[in-house]
Coordinates of C-alpha atoms in Angstrom, one line a residue:
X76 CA 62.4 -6.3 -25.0
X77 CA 62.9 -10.2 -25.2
X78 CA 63.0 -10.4 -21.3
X79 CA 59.7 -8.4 -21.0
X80 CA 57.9 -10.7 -23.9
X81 CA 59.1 -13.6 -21.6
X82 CA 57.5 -12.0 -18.7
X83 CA 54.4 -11.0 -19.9
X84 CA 53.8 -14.7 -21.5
X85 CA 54.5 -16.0 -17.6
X86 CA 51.9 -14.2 -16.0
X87 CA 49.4 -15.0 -19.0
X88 CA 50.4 -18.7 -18.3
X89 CA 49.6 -18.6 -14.6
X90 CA 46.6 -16.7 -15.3
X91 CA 45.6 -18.8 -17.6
X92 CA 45.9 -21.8 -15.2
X93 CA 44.6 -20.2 -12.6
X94 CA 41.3 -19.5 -14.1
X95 CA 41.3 -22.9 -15.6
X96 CA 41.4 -24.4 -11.7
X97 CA 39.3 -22.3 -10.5
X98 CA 36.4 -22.4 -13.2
X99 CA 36.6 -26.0 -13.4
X100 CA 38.2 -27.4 -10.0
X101 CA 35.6 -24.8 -7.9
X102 CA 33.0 -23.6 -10.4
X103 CA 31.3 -21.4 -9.1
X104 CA 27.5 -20.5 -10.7
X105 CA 27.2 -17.1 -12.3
X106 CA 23.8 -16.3 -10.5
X107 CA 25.3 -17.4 -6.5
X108 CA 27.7 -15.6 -4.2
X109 CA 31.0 -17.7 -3.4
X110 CA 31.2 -18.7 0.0
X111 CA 32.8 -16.7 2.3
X112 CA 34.9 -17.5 5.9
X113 CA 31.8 -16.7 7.9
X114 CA 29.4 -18.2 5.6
X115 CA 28.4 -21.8 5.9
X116 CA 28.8 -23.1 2.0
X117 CA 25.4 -25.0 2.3
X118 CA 24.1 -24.6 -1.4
X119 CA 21.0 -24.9 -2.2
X120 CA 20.9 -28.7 -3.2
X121 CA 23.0 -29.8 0.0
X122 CA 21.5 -31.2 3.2
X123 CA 20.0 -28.5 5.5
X124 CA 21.2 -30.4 8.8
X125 CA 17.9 -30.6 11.2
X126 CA 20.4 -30.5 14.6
X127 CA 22.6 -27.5 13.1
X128 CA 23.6 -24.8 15.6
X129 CA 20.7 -23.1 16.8
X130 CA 22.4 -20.1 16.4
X131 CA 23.2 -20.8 12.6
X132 CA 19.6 -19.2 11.8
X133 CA 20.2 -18.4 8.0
X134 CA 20.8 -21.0 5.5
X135 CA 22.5 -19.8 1.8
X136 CA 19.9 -20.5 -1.0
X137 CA 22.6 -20.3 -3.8
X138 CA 21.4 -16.9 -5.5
X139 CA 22.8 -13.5 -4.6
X140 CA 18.9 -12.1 -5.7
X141 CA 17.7 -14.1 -2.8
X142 CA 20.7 -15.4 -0.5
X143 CA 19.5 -16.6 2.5
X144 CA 16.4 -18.2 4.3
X145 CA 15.3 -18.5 7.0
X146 CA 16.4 -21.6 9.0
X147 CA 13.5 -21.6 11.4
X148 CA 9.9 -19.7 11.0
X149 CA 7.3 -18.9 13.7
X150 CA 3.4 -20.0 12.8
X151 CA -0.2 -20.3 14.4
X152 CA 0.0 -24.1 15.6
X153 CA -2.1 -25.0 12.4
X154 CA -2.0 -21.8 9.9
X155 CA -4.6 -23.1 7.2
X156 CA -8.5 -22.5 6.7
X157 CA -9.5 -23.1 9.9
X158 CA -7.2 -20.8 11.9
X159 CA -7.3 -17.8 9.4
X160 CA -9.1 -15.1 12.0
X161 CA -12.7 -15.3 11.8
X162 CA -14.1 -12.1 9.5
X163 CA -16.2 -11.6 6.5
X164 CA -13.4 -10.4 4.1
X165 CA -10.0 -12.6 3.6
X166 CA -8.2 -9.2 2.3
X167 CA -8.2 -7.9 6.4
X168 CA -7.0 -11.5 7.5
X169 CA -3.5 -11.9 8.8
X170 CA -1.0 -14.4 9.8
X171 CA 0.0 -13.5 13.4
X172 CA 3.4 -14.9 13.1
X173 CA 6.4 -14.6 10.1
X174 CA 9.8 -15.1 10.7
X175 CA 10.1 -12.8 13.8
X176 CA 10.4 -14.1 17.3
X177 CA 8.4 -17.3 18.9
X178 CA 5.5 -16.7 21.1
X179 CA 3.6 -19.0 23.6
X180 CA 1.1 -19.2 21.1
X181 CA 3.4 -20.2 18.0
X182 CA 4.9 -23.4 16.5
X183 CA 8.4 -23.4 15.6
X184 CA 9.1 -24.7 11.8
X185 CA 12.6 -25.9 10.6
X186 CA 13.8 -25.6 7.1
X187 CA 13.6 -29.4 5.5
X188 CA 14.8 -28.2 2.1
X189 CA 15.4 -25.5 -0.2
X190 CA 15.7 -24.6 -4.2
X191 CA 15.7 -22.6 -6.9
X192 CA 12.8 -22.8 -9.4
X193 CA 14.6 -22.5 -12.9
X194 CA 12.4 -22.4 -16.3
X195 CA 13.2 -22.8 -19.8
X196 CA 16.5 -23.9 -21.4
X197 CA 18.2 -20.4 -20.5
X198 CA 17.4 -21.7 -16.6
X199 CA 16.2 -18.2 -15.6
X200 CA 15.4 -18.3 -12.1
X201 CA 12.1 -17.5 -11.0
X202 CA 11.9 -18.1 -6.9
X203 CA 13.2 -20.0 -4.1
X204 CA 11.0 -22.9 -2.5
X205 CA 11.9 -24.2 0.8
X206 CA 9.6 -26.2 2.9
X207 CA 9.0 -26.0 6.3
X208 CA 8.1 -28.9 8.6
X209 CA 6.7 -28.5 12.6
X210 CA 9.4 -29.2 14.4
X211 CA 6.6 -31.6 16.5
X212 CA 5.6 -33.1 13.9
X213 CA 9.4 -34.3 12.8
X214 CA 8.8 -37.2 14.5
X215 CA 5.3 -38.2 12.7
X216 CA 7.3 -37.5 9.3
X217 CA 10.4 -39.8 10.8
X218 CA 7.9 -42.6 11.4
X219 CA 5.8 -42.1 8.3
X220 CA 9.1 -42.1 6.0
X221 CA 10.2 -45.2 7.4
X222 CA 6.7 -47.2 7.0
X223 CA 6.1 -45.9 3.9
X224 CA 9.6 -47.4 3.1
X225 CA 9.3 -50.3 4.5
X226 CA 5.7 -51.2 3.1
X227 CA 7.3 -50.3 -0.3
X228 CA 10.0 -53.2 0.2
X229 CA 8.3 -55.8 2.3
X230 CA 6.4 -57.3 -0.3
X231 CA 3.6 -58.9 2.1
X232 CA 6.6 -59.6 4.9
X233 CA 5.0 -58.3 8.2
X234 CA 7.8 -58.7 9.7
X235 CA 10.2 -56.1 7.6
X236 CA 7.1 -53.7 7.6
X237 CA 7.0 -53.5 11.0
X238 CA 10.4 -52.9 11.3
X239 CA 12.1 -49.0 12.9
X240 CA 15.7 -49.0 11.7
X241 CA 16.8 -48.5 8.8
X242 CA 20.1 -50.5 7.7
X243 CA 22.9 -48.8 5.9
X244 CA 22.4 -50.3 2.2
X245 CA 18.5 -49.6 3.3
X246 CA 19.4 -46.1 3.3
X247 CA 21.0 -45.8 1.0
X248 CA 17.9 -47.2 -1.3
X249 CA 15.6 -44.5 0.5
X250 CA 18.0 -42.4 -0.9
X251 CA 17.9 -43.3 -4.2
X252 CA 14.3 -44.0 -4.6
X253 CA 13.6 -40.6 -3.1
X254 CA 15.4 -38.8 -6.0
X255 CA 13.7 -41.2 -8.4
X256 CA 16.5 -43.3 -9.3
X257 CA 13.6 -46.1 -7.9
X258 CA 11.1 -48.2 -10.4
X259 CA 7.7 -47.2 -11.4
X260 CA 7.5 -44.1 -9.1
X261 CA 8.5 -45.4 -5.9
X262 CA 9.4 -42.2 -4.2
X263 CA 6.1 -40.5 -5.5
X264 CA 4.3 -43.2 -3.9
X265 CA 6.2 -43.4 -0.5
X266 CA 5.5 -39.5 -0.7
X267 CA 2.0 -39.6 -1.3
X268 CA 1.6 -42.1 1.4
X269 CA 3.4 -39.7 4.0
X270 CA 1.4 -36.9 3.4
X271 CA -1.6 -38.6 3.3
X272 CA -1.6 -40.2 6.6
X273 CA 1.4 -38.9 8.7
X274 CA -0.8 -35.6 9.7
X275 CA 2.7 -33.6 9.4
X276 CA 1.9 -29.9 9.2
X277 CA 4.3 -28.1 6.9
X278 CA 4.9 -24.9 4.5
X279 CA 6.1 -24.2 1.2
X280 CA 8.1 -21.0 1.7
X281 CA 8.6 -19.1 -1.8
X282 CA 10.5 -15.9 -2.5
X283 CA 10.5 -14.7 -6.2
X284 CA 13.6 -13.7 -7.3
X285 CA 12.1 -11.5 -9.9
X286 CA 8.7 -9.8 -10.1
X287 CA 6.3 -12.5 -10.3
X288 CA 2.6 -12.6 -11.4
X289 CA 0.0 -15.3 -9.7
X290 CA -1.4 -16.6 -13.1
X291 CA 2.3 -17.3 -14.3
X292 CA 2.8 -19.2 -11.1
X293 CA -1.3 -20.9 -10.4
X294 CA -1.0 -22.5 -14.1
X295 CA 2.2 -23.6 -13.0
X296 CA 0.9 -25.6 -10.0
X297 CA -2.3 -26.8 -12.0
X298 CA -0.3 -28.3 -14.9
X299 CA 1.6 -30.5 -12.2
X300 CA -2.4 -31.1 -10.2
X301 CA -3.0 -32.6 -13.7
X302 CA 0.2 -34.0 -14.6
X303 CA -0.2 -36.3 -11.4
X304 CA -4.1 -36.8 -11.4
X305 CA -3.6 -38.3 -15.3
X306 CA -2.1 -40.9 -13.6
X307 CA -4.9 -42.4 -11.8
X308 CA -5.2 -46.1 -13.3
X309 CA -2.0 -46.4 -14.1
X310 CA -0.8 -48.0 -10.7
X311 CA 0.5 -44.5 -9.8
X312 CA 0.4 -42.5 -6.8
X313 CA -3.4 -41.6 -6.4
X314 CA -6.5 -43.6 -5.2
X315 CA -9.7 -42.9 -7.1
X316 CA -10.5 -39.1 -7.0
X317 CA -14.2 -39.0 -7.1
X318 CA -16.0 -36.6 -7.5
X319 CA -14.9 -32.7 -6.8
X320 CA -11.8 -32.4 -8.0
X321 CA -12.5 -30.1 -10.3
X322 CA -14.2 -28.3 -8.5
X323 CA -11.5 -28.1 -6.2
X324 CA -8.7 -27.2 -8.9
X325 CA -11.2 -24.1 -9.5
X326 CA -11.4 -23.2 -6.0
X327 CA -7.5 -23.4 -5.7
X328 CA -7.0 -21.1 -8.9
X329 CA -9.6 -18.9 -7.5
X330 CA -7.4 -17.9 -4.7
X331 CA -5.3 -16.4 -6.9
X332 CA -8.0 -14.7 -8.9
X333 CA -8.3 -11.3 -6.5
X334 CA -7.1 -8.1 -6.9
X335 CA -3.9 -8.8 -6.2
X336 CA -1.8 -9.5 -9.4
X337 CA 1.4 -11.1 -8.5
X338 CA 4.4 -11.3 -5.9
X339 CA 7.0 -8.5 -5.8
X340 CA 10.4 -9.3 -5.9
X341 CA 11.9 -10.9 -2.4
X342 CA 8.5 -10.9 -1.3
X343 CA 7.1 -13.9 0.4
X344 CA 4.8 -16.7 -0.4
X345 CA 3.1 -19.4 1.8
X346 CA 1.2 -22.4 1.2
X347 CA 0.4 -24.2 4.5
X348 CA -0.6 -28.0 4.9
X349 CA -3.0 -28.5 8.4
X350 CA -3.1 -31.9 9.8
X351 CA -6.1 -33.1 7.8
X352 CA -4.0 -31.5 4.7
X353 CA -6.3 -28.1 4.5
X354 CA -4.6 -25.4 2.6
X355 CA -4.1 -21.9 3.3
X356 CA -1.8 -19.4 1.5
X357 CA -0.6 -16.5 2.5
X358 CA 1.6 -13.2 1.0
X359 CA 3.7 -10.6 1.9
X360 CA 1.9 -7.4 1.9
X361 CA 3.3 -4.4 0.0
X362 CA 4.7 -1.9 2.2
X363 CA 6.3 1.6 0.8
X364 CA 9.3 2.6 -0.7
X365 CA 10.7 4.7 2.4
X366 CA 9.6 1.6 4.7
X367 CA 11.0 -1.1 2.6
X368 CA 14.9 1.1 2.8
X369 CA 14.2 0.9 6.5
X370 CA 14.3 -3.0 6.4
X371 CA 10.0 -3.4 7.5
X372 CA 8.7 -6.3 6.4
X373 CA 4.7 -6.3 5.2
X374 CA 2.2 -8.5 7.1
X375 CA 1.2 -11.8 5.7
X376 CA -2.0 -11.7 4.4
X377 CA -4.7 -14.6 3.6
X378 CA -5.1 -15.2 0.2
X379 CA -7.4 -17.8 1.0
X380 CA -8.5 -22.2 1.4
X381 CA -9.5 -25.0 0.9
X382 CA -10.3 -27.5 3.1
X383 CA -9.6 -30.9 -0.2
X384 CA -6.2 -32.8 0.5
X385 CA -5.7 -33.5 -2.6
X386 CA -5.2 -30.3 -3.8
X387 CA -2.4 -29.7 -1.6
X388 CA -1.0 -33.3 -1.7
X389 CA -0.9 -32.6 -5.4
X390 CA 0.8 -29.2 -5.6
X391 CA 3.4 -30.8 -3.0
X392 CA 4.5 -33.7 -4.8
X393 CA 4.9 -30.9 -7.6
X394 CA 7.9 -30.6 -5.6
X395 CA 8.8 -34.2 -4.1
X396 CA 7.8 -36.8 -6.1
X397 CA 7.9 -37.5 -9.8
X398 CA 10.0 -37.7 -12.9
X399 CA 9.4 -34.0 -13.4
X400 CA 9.8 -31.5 -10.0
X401 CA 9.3 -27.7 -10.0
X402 CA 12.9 -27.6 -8.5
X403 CA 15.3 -30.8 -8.6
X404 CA 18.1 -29.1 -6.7
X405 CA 15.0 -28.2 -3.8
X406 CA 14.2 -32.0 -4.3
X407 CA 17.6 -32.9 -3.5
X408 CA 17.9 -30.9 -0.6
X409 CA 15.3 -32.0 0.9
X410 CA 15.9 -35.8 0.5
X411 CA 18.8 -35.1 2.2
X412 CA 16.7 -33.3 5.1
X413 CA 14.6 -36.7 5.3
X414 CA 17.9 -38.7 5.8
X415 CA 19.0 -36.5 8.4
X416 CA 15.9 -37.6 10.3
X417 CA 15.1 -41.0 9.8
X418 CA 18.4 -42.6 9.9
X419 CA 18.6 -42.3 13.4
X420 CA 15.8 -45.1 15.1
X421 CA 12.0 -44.0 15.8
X422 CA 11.6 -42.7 18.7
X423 CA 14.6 -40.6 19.4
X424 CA 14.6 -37.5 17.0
X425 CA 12.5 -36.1 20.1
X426 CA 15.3 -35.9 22.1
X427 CA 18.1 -34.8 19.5
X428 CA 16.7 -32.3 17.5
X429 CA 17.6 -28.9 18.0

């Protein structure tokens, strides 16, 4: 019937357009839950806000395989080499604390930043990275940001290198030369200099989204230890290595050399950096199938150390710093973590952090 055709061709119309707004005015990724009501839409590139509501505890990650972490963890006040629990074999040593509740003896970290670690040109995701910064050490990495900043742009002016504030158009350079839209590596630099001297602990939190093994994931870390060591003598980020490094990069892909093959799926990963920048990593133990449908969690076991900055410095700016990152959308995020903190003047994130 003529009025039915009529009809039909209506609703396919308003179909039509209504697929075509919402694909392209609100696209939404195929691997990432919309937002609901009762869910803060904080994607995994956007700004992780450092004085959120304490009682927002889960941040969105932007995949439904992983959706949410955590927006504050619980640690040993230095979790690296020197704090695993003395015994003779690493496989019995583990970390006191997760994600569960604080204790006098722990250190509260907040989320900075968070990603998704995407490979090849089909962007199949492999795990989501956050990192973790000691919430008393926010204020080290506050004042470390802004030196390094400033000793970027003072160009032998004491004056400006001594200076706390950061103007507006000055932030918004930080900005930019944190995501690398700066000259000649400025933002690798700036990072390098933070974590070399700022003594900021932090963690690299990482949750595979799929079944992951440890070579898969070590080689990927080495390539980017060698990526940024080929640079040395180029005016890049490093000083002069010396001699060990090698022998460091072996140590480091020994750690994942043990009988353990890989990381389950949702399992967790961590890489800890101590004040003097020793590593220690840490993973979530396997726990059976009739536990894991009862929602327990595995203890974090010590995979093992090393006590060689560089190393961890390395794998970090893997992450921060560079033309090529492991995640850009975790780089983004966490850029936006850093402006959160250091736009406000030196001395006062002590008192406004949440």
């Amino acid at each position: 019937m003529p009025w039915l055709a009529i009809a039909s061709a209506g609703i396919g119309s308003s179909l039509l357009l209504y697929h075509f707004q919402a694909t392209y005015r609100n696209p939404i990724l195929l691997d990432a839950l919309p937002p609901s009501p009762s869910t803060p839409s904080n994607t995994a590139s956007a700004s992780i806000q450092i004085t959120k509501d304490p009682n927002e505890d889960l941040v969105p990650t932007g995949t439904s395989t992983i959706p949410f972490f955590p927006r504050t963890i619980h640690l040993p006040p230095s979790p690296t080499i020197a704090d695993a629990p003395p015994t003779t074999s690493t496989a019995t040593r583990t970390l006191p604390y997760g994600t569960g509740p604080p204790s006098n003896t722990s250190e509260e970290y907040q989320l900075l930043g968070l990603g998704i670690r995407k490979v090849s040109f089909l962007r199949i995701q492999v795990y989501v990275v956050g990192l973790y910064v000691a919430k008393s050490d926010l204020p080290k990495l506050q004042e470390g940001m802004v030196r390094a900043f400033f000793t970027s742009t003072a160009q032998g002016d004491s004056t400006v290198s001594s200076a706390t504030t950061l103007v507006d158009n000055e932030k918004a350079q930080l900005r930019n030369v944190l995501v690398e839209s700066g000259k000649d590596g400025q933002g690798e630099k700036m990072w390098d200099e933070v974590l070399r001297g700022s003594g900021v602990r932090s963690v690299l939190r990482i949750v595979p989204t799929r079944n992951t093994d440890f070579g898969h994931m070590r080689e990927g870390w080495v390539r980017s230890i060698n990526a940024r060591s080929s640079l040395i003598g180029k005016g890049a980020v490093l000083e002069k290595t010396g001699e060990g490094l090698e022998d460091s990069v072996a140590e480091f892909k020994g750690i994942f050399g043990g009988g353990r093959k890989g990381v389950g799926k949702g399992k967790v990963l961590m890489m800890s950096r101590g004040v003097a920048g020793d590593l220690g990593v840490w993973v979530e133990d396997e726990v059976s199938e009739q536990a894991e449908k009862q929602g327990k969690k595995g203890e974090m076991k010590y995979l093992g150390g090393l006590k060689d900055e560089r190393i961890s410095r390395l794998v970090w700016l893997g992450y921060l710093g560079g033309k090529n990152v492991a995640s850009v959308e975790a780089r983004k995020s966490v850029v936006e973590g850093v402006m959160d903190i250091v736009e406000r003047p030196i001395g006062t994130i002590d008192t406004q952090v949440v």
